[in-house]
Amino acid sequence: MLKGRLGLDSAKVPHADRAGCLYLARGALTARDGTLAFLQGPQTEADALSEGDYAIPLQGVSIILLGPGSTVSHDALRLLAHARTALAAVGEDGVRLYTAPPMIPDRSGLARLQARIWADDDLRLMTARRMYAMRLGEVLPHADLDVLGGIEGARMKETYALQAQRIGISWRGRRYDRANPMASDLPNQALNHAASAVEAAAAIAVCATATIPQLGFIHEDPGQSFVLDVADLYRDSVTVPCAFKAARQVSERPSENIERVTRRMTGTALRRDGIIPDMIERIKALIEGRGA
């Protein structure tokens, strides 16, 4: 028998033995018989679960992503906290991160390693070069981050042009006015929305690994520097293709909203390609020094 009204007084499964993320939407997350239950409402195309009542493996996941149309009970929150399972309120398919309580992992290993690497100039440079290698597809001999950034910037210009040509949209270069973002053309607006969606997914991955968002290796000043580092790893494979496909769709159907179309298209790619779990594994590989 499990002790306590909500049970699980002592049993805690290490996060290394858990499955990772679980996305739930359009339902009620409650506590029942010492574990979690989710009452799924009418299913949509984005939902993995059909309508019904489900028992949720509380200690089988590290973080539950609670999507639109959902509620969570006070007892469920207590149970999640006791099992050290994180909960994040997210947009459809993780294209927004609204809030997430601090995760309390079994160990602080990743965060401590990250801080050690970040504080050591040589290790920090080595890690930044590894991130550039992930983005560029090759390890470059340059040790200067400004040089690597320049090379990456030049290749991104080529990527924009090639992707635009392949997808069939007009591209006149990356332009963004922070004071008036709606003044940009459709491809540039779509790039902003797709980048925000991928950054939200990266924020979820950073939260799930309990790493430190402020300690980036390429980005330095923003409070979400490490989140931006991780998001940039997917610029070529997710952000740009989704943005340009959305721009083409809206150019052909002017009545549609570019932000909505872009976020939905990016969310579909995040779900279909398992991007958030992949981000989690890349973060672990990067900080622990394993191949990625």
Coordinates of C-alpha atoms in Angstrom, one line a residue:
M1 CA 0.0 0.0 0.0
L2 CA 1.2 3.5 -0.7
K3 CA 1.2 5.8 2.3
G4 CA -0.5 9.2 2.5
R5 CA -3.7 10.5 0.9
L6 CA -1.9 11.1 -2.4
G7 CA 0.5 8.2 -2.0
L8 CA 4.1 8.0 -3.2
D9 CA 5.6 9.1 0.1
S10 CA 9.0 7.7 -0.6
A11 CA 9.3 6.2 -4.2
K12 CA 11.1 8.6 -6.6
V13 CA 12.3 7.4 -10.0
P14 CA 15.5 9.0 -11.2
H15 CA 15.0 11.3 -14.2
A16 CA 17.6 9.3 -16.1
D17 CA 15.1 6.4 -16.1
R18 CA 12.1 8.5 -17.1
A19 CA 10.7 9.0 -20.6
G20 CA 11.1 12.8 -20.9
C21 CA 8.1 14.9 -22.0
L22 CA 4.4 14.3 -22.1
Y23 CA 2.1 16.7 -24.0
L24 CA -1.5 17.0 -22.8
A25 CA -4.2 19.4 -24.1
R26 CA -7.9 20.0 -23.9
G27 CA -8.6 18.2 -20.7
A28 CA -8.4 18.2 -16.9
L29 CA -5.3 17.0 -15.0
T30 CA -6.3 15.8 -11.6
A31 CA -5.1 13.5 -8.8
R32 CA -6.8 10.2 -8.2
D33 CA -5.9 7.2 -6.1
G34 CA -2.3 8.4 -5.5
T35 CA -1.5 9.1 -9.2
L36 CA -2.5 11.5 -11.9
A37 CA -5.5 11.3 -14.1
F38 CA -6.3 13.2 -17.3
L39 CA -9.8 13.5 -18.6
Q40 CA -9.3 14.2 -22.3
G41 CA -12.0 16.2 -24.1
P42 CA -12.9 16.0 -27.8
Q43 CA -9.8 15.1 -29.8
T44 CA -8.3 17.4 -32.4
E45 CA -5.7 16.6 -35.0
A46 CA -2.9 17.8 -32.7
D47 CA -3.9 15.5 -29.8
A48 CA -2.2 12.1 -29.2
L49 CA -5.1 10.9 -27.0
S50 CA -8.6 10.2 -28.1
E51 CA -11.5 11.3 -25.8
G52 CA -11.5 9.5 -22.5
D53 CA -10.2 9.1 -19.0
Y54 CA -6.5 8.2 -18.7
A55 CA -4.1 7.3 -15.8
I56 CA -0.9 9.3 -16.2
P57 CA 2.5 7.6 -15.3
L58 CA 3.4 10.3 -12.8
Q59 CA 7.0 9.1 -12.2
G60 CA 7.5 7.9 -15.8
V61 CA 8.0 11.4 -17.2
S62 CA 10.3 14.3 -16.3
I63 CA 8.0 17.1 -17.5
I64 CA 4.3 17.4 -18.4
L65 CA 3.5 20.0 -21.1
L66 CA 0.0 21.2 -20.5
G67 CA -1.5 22.7 -23.7
P68 CA -4.5 24.9 -24.5
G69 CA -7.9 24.1 -23.1
S70 CA -6.6 22.4 -20.0
T71 CA -7.0 22.7 -16.3
V72 CA -4.9 21.4 -13.4
S73 CA -6.1 20.7 -9.8
H74 CA -4.4 21.7 -6.6
D75 CA -3.9 18.1 -5.6
A76 CA -2.3 17.3 -9.0
L77 CA 0.2 20.1 -8.4
R78 CA 1.1 18.8 -5.0
L79 CA 1.6 15.3 -6.4
L80 CA 3.8 16.6 -9.2
A81 CA 5.9 18.5 -6.8
H82 CA 6.4 15.5 -4.5
A83 CA 7.4 13.3 -7.4
R84 CA 9.8 16.0 -8.8
T85 CA 7.9 16.0 -12.1
A86 CA 7.9 19.4 -13.7
L87 CA 4.8 21.0 -15.3
A88 CA 4.9 23.7 -18.0
A89 CA 2.0 25.6 -19.4
V90 CA 2.6 25.8 -23.2
G91 CA 1.0 26.8 -26.4
E92 CA -0.1 24.3 -29.1
D93 CA 2.7 21.8 -29.7
G94 CA 5.0 23.8 -27.4
V95 CA 5.3 26.9 -29.6
R96 CA 4.9 29.1 -26.5
L97 CA 6.1 28.7 -22.9
Y98 CA 3.9 30.6 -20.6
T99 CA 5.2 29.4 -17.2
A100 CA 6.9 26.6 -15.5
P101 CA 7.8 26.1 -11.8
P102 CA 11.5 25.5 -11.2
M103 CA 12.3 21.8 -11.7
I104 CA 13.9 20.0 -8.7
P105 CA 16.0 17.3 -10.4
D106 CA 17.6 14.4 -8.6
R107 CA 21.0 15.9 -9.2
S108 CA 22.5 19.3 -10.1
G109 CA 25.1 17.7 -12.4
L110 CA 24.2 19.4 -15.6
A111 CA 23.8 22.8 -14.1
R112 CA 27.1 22.5 -12.2
L113 CA 28.9 21.4 -15.4
Q114 CA 27.4 24.2 -17.4
A115 CA 28.5 26.8 -14.8
R116 CA 32.0 25.3 -14.8
I117 CA 32.3 25.3 -18.6
W118 CA 30.9 28.8 -18.8
A119 CA 33.3 30.2 -16.2
D120 CA 36.4 28.7 -18.0
D121 CA 37.4 30.7 -21.0
D122 CA 38.9 27.7 -22.8
L123 CA 36.0 25.3 -22.1
R124 CA 33.5 28.0 -23.0
L125 CA 35.2 28.6 -26.4
M126 CA 35.4 24.9 -27.0
T127 CA 31.7 24.5 -26.3
A128 CA 30.8 27.5 -28.6
R129 CA 32.9 25.9 -31.4
R130 CA 31.0 22.7 -30.9
M131 CA 27.7 24.5 -31.2
Y132 CA 28.9 26.2 -34.4
A133 CA 30.0 22.8 -35.7
M134 CA 26.5 21.5 -35.1
R135 CA 25.0 24.4 -37.0
L136 CA 27.6 24.4 -39.9
G137 CA 28.0 20.7 -40.3
E138 CA 31.8 20.8 -39.8
V139 CA 34.4 21.7 -37.3
L140 CA 36.2 24.9 -38.4
P141 CA 39.8 25.6 -37.3
H142 CA 39.0 29.2 -36.3
A143 CA 39.2 30.0 -32.5
D144 CA 37.7 33.5 -32.7
L145 CA 34.0 33.6 -32.1
D146 CA 33.6 36.7 -34.2
V147 CA 35.1 34.9 -37.2
L148 CA 32.9 31.9 -36.6
G149 CA 29.9 34.1 -36.3
G150 CA 30.8 35.8 -39.6
I151 CA 31.1 32.5 -41.3
E152 CA 27.7 31.3 -39.9
G153 CA 26.1 34.6 -40.9
A154 CA 27.4 34.3 -44.5
R155 CA 26.1 30.7 -44.7
M156 CA 22.7 31.8 -43.3
K157 CA 22.4 34.3 -46.2
E158 CA 23.0 31.4 -48.6
T159 CA 20.4 29.3 -46.7
Y160 CA 17.8 32.0 -46.9
A161 CA 18.3 32.4 -50.6
L162 CA 18.3 28.7 -51.3
Q163 CA 15.3 27.9 -49.2
A164 CA 13.3 30.8 -50.7
Q165 CA 14.1 29.5 -54.2
R166 CA 13.2 25.9 -53.3
I167 CA 9.9 26.9 -51.7
G168 CA 9.1 29.5 -54.3
I169 CA 8.9 32.8 -52.5
S170 CA 10.5 36.2 -53.2
W171 CA 13.4 37.0 -50.8
R172 CA 15.0 40.4 -50.6
G173 CA 17.1 39.8 -47.5
R174 CA 16.7 39.7 -43.7
R175 CA 15.1 42.9 -42.5
Y176 CA 13.5 43.5 -39.1
D177 CA 12.4 46.8 -37.5
R178 CA 11.8 46.1 -33.8
A179 CA 9.8 49.3 -33.5
N180 CA 7.5 48.3 -36.3
P181 CA 7.7 44.5 -36.9
M182 CA 4.5 44.5 -39.1
A183 CA 6.3 46.7 -41.6
S184 CA 8.4 43.7 -42.7
D185 CA 7.4 41.6 -45.7
L186 CA 5.7 38.3 -45.2
P187 CA 8.9 36.1 -45.2
N188 CA 10.5 38.3 -42.5
Q189 CA 7.4 38.4 -40.4
A190 CA 7.2 34.6 -40.6
L191 CA 10.8 34.2 -39.6
N192 CA 10.1 36.3 -36.5
H193 CA 7.1 34.1 -35.5
A194 CA 8.9 30.8 -36.3
A195 CA 12.0 31.9 -34.3
S196 CA 9.8 32.7 -31.3
A197 CA 8.1 29.3 -31.5
V198 CA 11.4 27.4 -31.7
E199 CA 12.8 29.5 -28.8
A200 CA 9.8 28.5 -26.8
A201 CA 10.6 24.8 -27.5
A202 CA 14.2 25.5 -26.5
A203 CA 13.0 27.1 -23.2
I204 CA 11.0 24.0 -22.5
A205 CA 14.1 21.8 -23.1
V206 CA 16.3 24.0 -20.9
C207 CA 13.6 23.8 -18.2
A208 CA 13.4 20.0 -18.5
T209 CA 17.2 19.6 -18.1
A210 CA 17.3 22.1 -15.2
T211 CA 20.2 23.9 -17.0
I212 CA 20.8 27.7 -16.5
P213 CA 19.1 29.8 -19.2
Q214 CA 21.3 32.9 -18.5
L215 CA 24.6 31.1 -19.2
G216 CA 24.9 30.9 -22.9
F217 CA 28.0 30.0 -24.9
I218 CA 27.4 32.0 -28.0
H219 CA 24.8 34.5 -26.8
E220 CA 25.9 36.5 -23.8
D221 CA 23.7 39.4 -22.8
P222 CA 20.1 38.2 -22.9
G223 CA 18.5 36.6 -19.9
Q224 CA 17.7 33.6 -22.1
S225 CA 21.1 33.3 -23.7
F226 CA 21.4 29.5 -23.5
V227 CA 17.8 29.1 -24.8
L228 CA 18.8 31.2 -27.8
D229 CA 21.9 29.0 -28.3
V230 CA 19.8 25.9 -28.4
A231 CA 17.1 27.4 -30.6
D232 CA 19.8 28.5 -33.2
L233 CA 20.8 24.8 -33.7
Y234 CA 17.4 24.3 -35.4
R235 CA 17.4 27.5 -37.6
D236 CA 18.2 25.7 -40.8
S237 CA 16.1 22.6 -40.2
V238 CA 13.0 24.1 -38.6
T239 CA 12.8 27.8 -38.4
V240 CA 13.6 28.9 -42.0
P241 CA 11.7 26.1 -43.8
C242 CA 8.5 26.6 -41.6
A243 CA 8.7 30.4 -42.0
F244 CA 9.1 30.3 -45.8
K245 CA 6.3 27.7 -46.3
A246 CA 4.0 29.8 -44.1
A247 CA 4.9 32.9 -46.1
R248 CA 4.1 31.2 -49.3
Q249 CA 0.8 29.9 -48.0
V250 CA -0.3 33.3 -46.8
S251 CA 0.8 35.0 -50.0
E252 CA -1.5 32.6 -51.8
R253 CA -4.3 33.1 -49.2
P254 CA -4.2 36.7 -48.1
S255 CA -7.1 36.3 -45.7
E256 CA -5.0 34.1 -43.4
N257 CA -3.0 35.4 -40.5
I258 CA 0.7 35.0 -40.9
E259 CA 1.5 34.6 -37.2
R260 CA -1.2 31.9 -36.7
V261 CA -0.2 30.0 -39.9
T262 CA 3.5 30.1 -39.0
R263 CA 3.1 29.0 -35.4
R264 CA 0.8 26.1 -36.4
M265 CA 3.2 25.0 -39.1
T266 CA 6.2 25.3 -36.8
G267 CA 4.2 23.4 -34.0
T268 CA 3.5 20.6 -36.4
A269 CA 7.2 20.3 -37.3
L270 CA 8.2 20.3 -33.6
R271 CA 5.7 17.5 -32.8
R272 CA 6.3 15.5 -36.0
D273 CA 10.1 15.5 -35.7
G274 CA 10.4 15.2 -31.9
I275 CA 12.3 18.5 -31.7
I276 CA 11.9 19.1 -28.0
P277 CA 13.2 15.6 -27.0
D278 CA 16.0 16.1 -29.5
M279 CA 16.9 19.4 -27.9
I280 CA 17.0 17.7 -24.5
E281 CA 19.5 15.1 -25.7
R282 CA 21.6 17.7 -27.5
I283 CA 21.8 19.8 -24.3
K284 CA 23.0 16.7 -22.4
A285 CA 25.5 15.8 -25.0
L286 CA 26.8 19.3 -25.3
I287 CA 27.4 19.9 -21.6
E288 CA 28.6 16.4 -20.8
G289 CA 31.1 16.5 -23.7
R290 CA 29.6 13.7 -25.7
G291 CA 29.2 13.6 -29.4
A292 CA 26.0 15.1 -30.7

